[in-house]
Coordinates of C-alpha atoms and ligand atoms in Angstrom, one line a residue:
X708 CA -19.0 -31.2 32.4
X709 CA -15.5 -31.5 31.0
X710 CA -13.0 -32.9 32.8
X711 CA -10.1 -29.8 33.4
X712 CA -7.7 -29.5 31.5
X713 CA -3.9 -31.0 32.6
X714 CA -1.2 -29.3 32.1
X715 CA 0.2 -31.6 29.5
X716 CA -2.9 -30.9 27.7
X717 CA -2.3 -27.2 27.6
X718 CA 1.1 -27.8 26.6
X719 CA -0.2 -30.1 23.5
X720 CA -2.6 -27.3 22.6
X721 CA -0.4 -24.2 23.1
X722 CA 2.0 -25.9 20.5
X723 CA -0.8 -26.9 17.9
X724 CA -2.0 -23.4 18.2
X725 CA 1.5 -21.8 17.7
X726 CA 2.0 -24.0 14.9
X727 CA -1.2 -22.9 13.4
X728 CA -0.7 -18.8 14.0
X729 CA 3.4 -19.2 13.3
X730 CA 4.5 -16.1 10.8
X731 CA 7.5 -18.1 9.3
X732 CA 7.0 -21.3 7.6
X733 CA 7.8 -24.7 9.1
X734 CA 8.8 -27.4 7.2
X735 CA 9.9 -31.1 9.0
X736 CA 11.9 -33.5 6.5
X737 CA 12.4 -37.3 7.7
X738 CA 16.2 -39.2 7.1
X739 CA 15.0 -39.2 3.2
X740 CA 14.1 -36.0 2.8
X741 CA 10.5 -36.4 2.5
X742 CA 7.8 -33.8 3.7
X743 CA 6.2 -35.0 6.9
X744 CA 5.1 -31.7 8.5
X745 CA 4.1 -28.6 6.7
X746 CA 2.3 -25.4 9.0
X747 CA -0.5 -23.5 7.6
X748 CA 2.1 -20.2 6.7
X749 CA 4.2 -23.4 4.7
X750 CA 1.3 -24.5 2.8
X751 CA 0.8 -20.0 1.8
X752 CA 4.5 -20.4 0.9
X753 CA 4.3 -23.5 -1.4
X754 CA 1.2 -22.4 -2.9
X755 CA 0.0 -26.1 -1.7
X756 CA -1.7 -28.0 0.6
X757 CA -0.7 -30.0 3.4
X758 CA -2.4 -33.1 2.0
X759 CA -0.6 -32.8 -1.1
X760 CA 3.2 -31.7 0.4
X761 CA 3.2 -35.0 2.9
X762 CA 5.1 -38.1 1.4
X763 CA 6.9 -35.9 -2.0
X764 CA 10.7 -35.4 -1.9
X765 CA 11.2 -31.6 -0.5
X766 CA 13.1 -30.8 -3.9
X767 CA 10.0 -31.6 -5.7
X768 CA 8.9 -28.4 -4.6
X769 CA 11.9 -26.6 -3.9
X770 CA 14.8 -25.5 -6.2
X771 CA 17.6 -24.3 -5.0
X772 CA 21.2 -25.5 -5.5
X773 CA 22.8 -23.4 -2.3
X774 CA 20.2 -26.0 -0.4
X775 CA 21.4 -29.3 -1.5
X776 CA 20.2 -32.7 -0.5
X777 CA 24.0 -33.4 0.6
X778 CA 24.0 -30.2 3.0
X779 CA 20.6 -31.3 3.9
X780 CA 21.7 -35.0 4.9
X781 CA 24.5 -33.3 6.7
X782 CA 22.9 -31.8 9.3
X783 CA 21.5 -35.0 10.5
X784 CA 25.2 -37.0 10.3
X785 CA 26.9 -34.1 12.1
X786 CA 24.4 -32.2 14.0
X787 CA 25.7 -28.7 11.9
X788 CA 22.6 -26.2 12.0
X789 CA 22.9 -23.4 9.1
X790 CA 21.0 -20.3 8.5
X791 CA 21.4 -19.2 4.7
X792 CA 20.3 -15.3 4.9
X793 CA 19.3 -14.7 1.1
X794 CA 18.0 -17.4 -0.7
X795 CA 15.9 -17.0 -3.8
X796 CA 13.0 -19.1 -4.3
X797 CA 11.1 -19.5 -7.7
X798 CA 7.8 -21.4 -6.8
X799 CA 5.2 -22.5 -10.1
X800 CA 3.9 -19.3 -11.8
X801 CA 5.2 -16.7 -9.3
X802 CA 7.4 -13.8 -9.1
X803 CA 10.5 -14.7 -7.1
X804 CA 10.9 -14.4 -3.3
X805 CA 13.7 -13.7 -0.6
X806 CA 13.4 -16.2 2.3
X807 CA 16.0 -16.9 5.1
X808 CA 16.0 -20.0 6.0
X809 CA 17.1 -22.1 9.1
X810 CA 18.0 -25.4 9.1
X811 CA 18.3 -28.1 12.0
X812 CA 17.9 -31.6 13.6
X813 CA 15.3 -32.7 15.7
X814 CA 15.6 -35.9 17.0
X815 CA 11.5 -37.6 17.3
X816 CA 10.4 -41.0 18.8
X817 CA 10.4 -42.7 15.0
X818 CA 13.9 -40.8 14.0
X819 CA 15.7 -38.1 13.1
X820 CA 14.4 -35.3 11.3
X821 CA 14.8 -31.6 9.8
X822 CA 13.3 -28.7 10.7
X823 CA 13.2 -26.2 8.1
X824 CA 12.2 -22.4 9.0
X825 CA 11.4 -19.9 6.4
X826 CA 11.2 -16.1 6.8
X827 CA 10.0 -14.1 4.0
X828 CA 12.3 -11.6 4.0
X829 CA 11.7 -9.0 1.1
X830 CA 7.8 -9.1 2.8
X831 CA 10.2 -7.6 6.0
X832 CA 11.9 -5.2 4.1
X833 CA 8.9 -4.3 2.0
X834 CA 6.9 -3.7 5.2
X835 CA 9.7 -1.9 7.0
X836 CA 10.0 0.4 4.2
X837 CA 6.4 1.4 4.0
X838 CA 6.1 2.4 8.0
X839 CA 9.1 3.9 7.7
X840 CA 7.8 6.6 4.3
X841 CA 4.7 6.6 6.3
X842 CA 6.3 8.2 9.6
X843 CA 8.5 10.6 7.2
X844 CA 5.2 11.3 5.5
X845 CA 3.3 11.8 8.6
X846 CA 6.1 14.4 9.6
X847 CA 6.7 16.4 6.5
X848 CA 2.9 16.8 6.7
X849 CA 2.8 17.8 10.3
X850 CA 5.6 20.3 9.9
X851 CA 3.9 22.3 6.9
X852 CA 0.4 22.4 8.8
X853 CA 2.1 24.0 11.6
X854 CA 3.5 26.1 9.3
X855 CA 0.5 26.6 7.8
X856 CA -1.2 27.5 10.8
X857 CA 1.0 29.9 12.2
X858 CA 0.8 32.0 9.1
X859 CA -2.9 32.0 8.8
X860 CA -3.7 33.6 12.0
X861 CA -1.2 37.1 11.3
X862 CA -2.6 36.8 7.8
X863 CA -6.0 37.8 9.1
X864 CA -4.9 40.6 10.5
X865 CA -3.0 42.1 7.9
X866 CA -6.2 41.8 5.6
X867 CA -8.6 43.5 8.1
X868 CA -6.0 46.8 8.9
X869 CA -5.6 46.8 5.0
X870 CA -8.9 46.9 4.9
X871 CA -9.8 49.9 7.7
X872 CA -6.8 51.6 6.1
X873 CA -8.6 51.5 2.9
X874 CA -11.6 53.6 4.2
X875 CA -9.2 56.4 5.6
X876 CA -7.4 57.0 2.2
X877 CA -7.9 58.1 -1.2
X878 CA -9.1 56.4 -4.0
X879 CA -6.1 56.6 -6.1
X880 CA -3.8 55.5 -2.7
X881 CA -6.6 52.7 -2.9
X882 CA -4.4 50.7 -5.5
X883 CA -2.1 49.6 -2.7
X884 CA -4.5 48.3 0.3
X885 CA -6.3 46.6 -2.6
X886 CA -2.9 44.7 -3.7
X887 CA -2.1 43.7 -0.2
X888 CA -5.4 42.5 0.0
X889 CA -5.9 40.5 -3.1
X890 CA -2.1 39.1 -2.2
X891 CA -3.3 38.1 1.6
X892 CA -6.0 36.4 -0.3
X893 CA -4.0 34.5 -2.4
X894 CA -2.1 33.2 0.4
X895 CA -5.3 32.4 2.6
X896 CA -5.8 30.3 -0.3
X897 CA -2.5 28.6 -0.4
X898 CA -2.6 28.2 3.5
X899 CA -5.9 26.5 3.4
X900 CA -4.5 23.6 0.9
X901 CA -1.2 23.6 2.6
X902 CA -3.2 22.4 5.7
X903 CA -4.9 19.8 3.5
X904 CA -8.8 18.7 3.0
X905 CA -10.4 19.1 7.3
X906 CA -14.1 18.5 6.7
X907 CA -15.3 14.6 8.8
X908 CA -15.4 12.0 6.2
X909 CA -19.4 11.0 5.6
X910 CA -19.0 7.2 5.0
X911 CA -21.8 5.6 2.6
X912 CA -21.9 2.1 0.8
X913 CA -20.6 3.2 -2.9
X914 CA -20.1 1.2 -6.4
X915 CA -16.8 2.2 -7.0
X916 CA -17.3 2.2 -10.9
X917 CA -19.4 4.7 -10.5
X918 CA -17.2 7.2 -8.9
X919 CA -14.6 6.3 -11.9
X920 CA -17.2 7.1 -14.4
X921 CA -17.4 10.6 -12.7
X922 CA -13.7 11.4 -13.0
X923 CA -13.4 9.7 -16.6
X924 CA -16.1 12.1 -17.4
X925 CA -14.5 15.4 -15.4
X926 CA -11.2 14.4 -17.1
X927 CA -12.0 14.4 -20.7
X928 CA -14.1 18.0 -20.2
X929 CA -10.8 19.0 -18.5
X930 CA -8.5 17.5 -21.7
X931 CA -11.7 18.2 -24.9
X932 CA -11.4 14.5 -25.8
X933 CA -7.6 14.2 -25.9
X934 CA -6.9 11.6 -23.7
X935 CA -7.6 8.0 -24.2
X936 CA -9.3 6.4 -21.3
X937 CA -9.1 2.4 -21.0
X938 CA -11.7 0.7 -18.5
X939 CA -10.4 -2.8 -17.3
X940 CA -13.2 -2.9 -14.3
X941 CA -14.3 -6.0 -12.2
X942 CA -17.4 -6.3 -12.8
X943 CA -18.8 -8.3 -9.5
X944 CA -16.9 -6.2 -7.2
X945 CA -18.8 -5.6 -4.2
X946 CA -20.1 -1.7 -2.8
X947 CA -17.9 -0.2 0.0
X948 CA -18.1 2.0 2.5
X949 CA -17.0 5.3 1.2
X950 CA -16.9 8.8 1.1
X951 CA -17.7 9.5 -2.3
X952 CA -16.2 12.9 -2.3
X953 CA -13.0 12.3 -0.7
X954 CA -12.3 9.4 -3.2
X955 CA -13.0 11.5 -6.1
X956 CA -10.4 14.0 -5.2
X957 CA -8.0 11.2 -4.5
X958 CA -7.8 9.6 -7.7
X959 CA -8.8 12.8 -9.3
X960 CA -5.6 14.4 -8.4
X961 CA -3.7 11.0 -9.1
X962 CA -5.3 11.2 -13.0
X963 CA -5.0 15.4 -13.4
X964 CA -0.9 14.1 -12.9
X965 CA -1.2 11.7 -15.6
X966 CA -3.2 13.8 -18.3
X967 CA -0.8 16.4 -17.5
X968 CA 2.3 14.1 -18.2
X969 CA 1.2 11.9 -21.4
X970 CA 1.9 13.1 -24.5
X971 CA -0.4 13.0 -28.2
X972 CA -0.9 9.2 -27.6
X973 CA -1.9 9.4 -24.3
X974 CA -3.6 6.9 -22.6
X975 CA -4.6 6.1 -18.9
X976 CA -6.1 2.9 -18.0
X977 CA -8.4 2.4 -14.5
X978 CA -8.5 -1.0 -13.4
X979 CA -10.3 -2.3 -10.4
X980 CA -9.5 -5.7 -8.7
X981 CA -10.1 -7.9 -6.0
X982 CA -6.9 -8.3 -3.8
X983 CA -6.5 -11.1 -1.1
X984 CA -4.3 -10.8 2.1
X985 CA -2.3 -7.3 1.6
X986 CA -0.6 -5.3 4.2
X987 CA -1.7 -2.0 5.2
X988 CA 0.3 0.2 7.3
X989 CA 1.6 -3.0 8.4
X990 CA -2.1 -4.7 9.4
X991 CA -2.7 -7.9 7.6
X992 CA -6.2 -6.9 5.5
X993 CA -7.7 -9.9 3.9
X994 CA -9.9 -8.2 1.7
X995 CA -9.1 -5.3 -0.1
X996 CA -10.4 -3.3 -3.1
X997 CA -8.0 -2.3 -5.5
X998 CA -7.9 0.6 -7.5
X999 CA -5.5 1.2 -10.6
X1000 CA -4.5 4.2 -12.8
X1001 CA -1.9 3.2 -15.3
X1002 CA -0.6 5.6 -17.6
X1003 CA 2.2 5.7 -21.1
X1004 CA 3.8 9.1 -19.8
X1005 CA 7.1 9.3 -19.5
X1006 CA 7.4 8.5 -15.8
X1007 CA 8.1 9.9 -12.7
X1008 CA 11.4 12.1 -12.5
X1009 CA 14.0 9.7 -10.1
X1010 CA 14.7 12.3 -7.8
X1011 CA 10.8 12.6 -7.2
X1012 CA 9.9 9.4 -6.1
X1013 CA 11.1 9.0 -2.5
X1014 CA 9.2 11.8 -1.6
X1015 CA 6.5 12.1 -4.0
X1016 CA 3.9 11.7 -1.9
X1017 CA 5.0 14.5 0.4
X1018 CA 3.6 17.7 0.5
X1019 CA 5.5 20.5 -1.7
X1020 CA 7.1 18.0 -4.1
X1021 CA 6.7 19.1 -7.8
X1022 CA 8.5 18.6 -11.0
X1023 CA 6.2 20.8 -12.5
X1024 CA 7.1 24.7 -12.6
X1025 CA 3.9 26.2 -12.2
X1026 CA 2.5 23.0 -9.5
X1027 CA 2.2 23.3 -5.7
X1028 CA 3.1 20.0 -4.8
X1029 CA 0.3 19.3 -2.9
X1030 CA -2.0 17.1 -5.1
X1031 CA -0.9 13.4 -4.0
X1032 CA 0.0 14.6 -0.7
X1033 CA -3.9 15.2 -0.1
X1034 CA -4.5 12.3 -2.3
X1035 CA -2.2 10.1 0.4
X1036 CA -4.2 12.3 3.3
X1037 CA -7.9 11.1 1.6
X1038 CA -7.1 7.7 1.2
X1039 CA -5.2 7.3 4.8
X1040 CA -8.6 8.7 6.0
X1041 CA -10.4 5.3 4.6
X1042 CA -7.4 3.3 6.4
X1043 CA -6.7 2.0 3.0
X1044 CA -2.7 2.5 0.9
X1045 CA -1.5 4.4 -2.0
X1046 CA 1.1 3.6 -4.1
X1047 CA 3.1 4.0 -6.9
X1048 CA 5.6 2.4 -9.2
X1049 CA 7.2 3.9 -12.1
X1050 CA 9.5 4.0 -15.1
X1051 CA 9.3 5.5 -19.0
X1052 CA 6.0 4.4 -20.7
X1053 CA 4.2 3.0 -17.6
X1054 CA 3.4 4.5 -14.3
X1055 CA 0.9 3.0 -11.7
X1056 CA -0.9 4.5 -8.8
X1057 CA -2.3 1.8 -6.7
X1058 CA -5.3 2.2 -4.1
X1059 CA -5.8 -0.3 -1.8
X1060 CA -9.6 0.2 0.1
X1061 CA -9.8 -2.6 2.7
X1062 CA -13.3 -4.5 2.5
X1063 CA -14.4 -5.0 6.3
X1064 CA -16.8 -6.6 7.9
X1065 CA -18.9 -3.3 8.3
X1066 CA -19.0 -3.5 4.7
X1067 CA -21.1 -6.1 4.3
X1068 CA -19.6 -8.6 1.8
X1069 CA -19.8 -12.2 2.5
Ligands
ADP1919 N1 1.6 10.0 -13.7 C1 2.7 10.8 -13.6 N2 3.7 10.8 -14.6 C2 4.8 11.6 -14.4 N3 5.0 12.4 -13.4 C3 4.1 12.4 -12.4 C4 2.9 11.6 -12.4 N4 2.2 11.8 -11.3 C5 2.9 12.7 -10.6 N5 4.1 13.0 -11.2 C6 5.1 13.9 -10.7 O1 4.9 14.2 -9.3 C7 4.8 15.5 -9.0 C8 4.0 15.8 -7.8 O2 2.6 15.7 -8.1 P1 1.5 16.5 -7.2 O3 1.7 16.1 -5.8 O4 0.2 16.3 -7.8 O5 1.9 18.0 -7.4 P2 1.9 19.0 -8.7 O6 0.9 18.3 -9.7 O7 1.3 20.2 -8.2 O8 3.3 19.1 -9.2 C9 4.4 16.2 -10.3 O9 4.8 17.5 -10.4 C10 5.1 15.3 -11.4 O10 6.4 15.7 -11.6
MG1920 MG1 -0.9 17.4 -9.3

C-alpha cells in the first residue's frame, strides 16, 4: 500500500509536471550566469541536452547583444524584470528564430537567480496564420458548394422539359432543345466539381513511391516526354494509411500546375521525407510523411498566393480554379497539410501525411 499522498507532495509533483509539459522554454541562471535549470521545451530550443547546458556560461549558447551579461546582472542588483518582444536568435546550423523573452529574479535557498522565459514567437504567428487561411478556406469552399447546390437542383429540370419539349417539335426546331441540353450538361459538369470530390475515402496501408511512380508515369503520357522528372525518394519510409485514389488526384493536380507552368527546360522534382514534430491544423504531429513537388517555372503570380488554395482562383485563362482547391479538400480528408512556397525558378508544394499509431510504424 502507499502511503497517500500530502499535499506538499502534490504540490512538488504538480510543478515537476508543469515544468516537464511547459510550451515556452525555461531557463534559471545563478549570480554568474551559469545554466543551472534548463526544461525539456529549453533543451528543443538549444538543440541540447540538459546534461550538457548545466555548469556552461548562458552566452556560450546564446548570442545576442540586446541580452547582455550587464542587463542580465542587473536584474539581480536592482530587481528590474524586462520582456524584450523580438529577439533573433541564431542557434548552431539553424535557420534563425523570433523568441520573446522574459527576464526576472528569483530569490532560492542557495541565492539569487534568473529566470529566463522564451516564447517562440514566429511558431505563434506561423500557427495563427495557418488556422486563420484554413477558416477563410473552409468558407470560400462552403459558399461555392451552396452555390453549387442550389443551381444543380433547377438545372435538372430545365434538362428534362428541354427534353419532353424535344419530342413535341420538329426536327429542324430540334437544334435548340438539343443546345440547351448539351449547355445544362456542361454545367451539371461544372456544378459537380464546384462541389468538390464526395465519394467516403477507402483507407488502405500504401507505399507512397508507388503512388508517385503512377503520376510520373500519367504525367509524361500527358507531356510525350517533355518534362524532366527528378526522384529524390526515402527509401525506408514506412507504408501509410491511405486512400490511394484521393492521393493521386491530390498531387496529380499539384504536378498538371507545374508541367503546365515550366518552360523547354522544365523540370519537377518529388521528394519524400521523414518529418519530426510538425503542426497540423494547429495539433502537434510527431510523425509525419512528407511529400515534395518542386518545380523551375516561373512561380506563382503574387496576387495568387493568398488565395491559391481557394476554389475559383486561376491565372490561367482557360482554368477553373478548382484543382488545388480539391487538392487542399483530399489531403484535409487524410488530416494531413498542404502547402506552398514560391518565387521565379522554384516553387514547392508540400504534403504533410501524419504517421499515427493506426499506422503501424514503430
Ligand atoms: N507550380 C506552379 N507554378 C506557377 N503557377 C502555379 C503553379 N501551381 C499553381 N499555379 C497557379 O495557381 C493557379 C490555380 O491553380 P489550380 O487551382 O490548379 O487552378 P487552374 O489550374 O484551373 O488554374 C493556376 O492557374 C496558376 O496560375
Ligand atoms: Mg490546375
Amino acid at each position: 500500500m502507499h502511503p497517500m499522498p500530502t499535499t506538499q507532495d502534490n504540490k512538488l509533483d504538480y510543478q515537476q509536471q508543469i515544468a516537464l509539459h511547459l510550451m515556452s522554454a525555461v531557463v534559471l541562471l545563478d549570480d554568474k550566469l551559469a545554466i543551472q535549470y534548463v526544461n525539456p521545451a529549453a533543451e528543443a530550443l538549444l538543440l541540447r541536452s540538459a546534461k550538457k547546458l548545466i555548469g556552461i556560461a548562458f552566452h556560450d549558447v546564446f548570442f545576442n547583444d540586446s541580452i547582455s551579461d550587464k542587463r542580465l546582472l542587473k536584474i539581480l542588483a536592482s530587481g528590474q524584470e524586462f520582456t524584450d518582444n523580438e529577439v533573433t536568435l541564431r542557434l548552431s546550423d539553424r535557420s534563425p528564430i523570433t523568441v520573446e523573452i522574459s527576464a526576472s529574479s528569483v530569490e532560492f535557498k542557495n541565492g539569487p537567480h534568473i529566470l529566463l522565459e522564451f516564447k517562440q514567437v514566429d511558431q505563434l504567428k506561423q500557427i495563427s496564420a495557418e488556422t486563420f487561411q484554413l477558416h477563410q478556406w473552409e468558407a470560400a469552399r462552403d459558399l461555392i458548394k451552396g452555390l453549387a447546390h442550389e443551381i444543380k437542383n433547377p438545372l435538372g429540370g430545365l434538362r428534362g422539359a428541354a427534353q419532353l419539349l424535344s419530342r413535341e417539335i420538329t426536327s429542324e426546331q430540334q437544334e435548340y432543345t438539343t443546345m440547351i441540353i448539351d449547355q445544362a450538361d456542361r454545367l451539371t459538369n461544372l456544378v459537380d466539381r464546384l462541389l468538390g470530390p464526395n465519394q467516403l475515402a477507402k483507407f488502405k496501408m500504401q507505399n507512397i513511391h508507388q503512388v508517385l511512380e503512377k503520376i510520373c508515369q500519367l504525367t509524361q503520357l500527358d507531356h510525350n516526354n517533355q518534362i524532366k522528372i527528378i526522384r529524390d525518394y526515402d527509401p525506408s519510409l514506412p507504408e501509410i494509411l491511405i486512400d490511394e485514389d484521393k492521393i493521386q488526384q491530390a498531387i496529380l493536380n499539384i504536378v498538371n500546375n507545374a508541367a503546365q507552368a515550366v518552360t523547354h527546360d522544365g523540370e519537377i522534382k518529388f521528394r519524400t521525407r521523414i518529418a519530426t514534430n510538425q503542426t497540423i491544423n494547429s495539433k502537434l504531429v510527431k510523425l509525419a510523411l512528407k511529400i515534395s513537388l518542386i518545380d523551375n517555372g516561373p512561380g506563382i503570380p503574387l496576387h495568387l498566393q493568398d488565395t491559391l488554395f481557394y476554389p475559383m482562383v486561376s491565372g490561367r485563362d482557360n482554368g477553373t480554379g478548382l484543382g488545388l482547391s480539391i487538392s487542399q479538400t483530399l489531403i484535409n480528408q487524410h488530416q494531413g497539410k498542404l502547402s506552398c512556397t514560391s518565387r521565379p525558378g522554384r516553387t514547392e508544394f508540400t504534403i504533410l501525411l501524419p504517421i499515427t499509431k493506426e499506422n503501424n510504424y514503430e
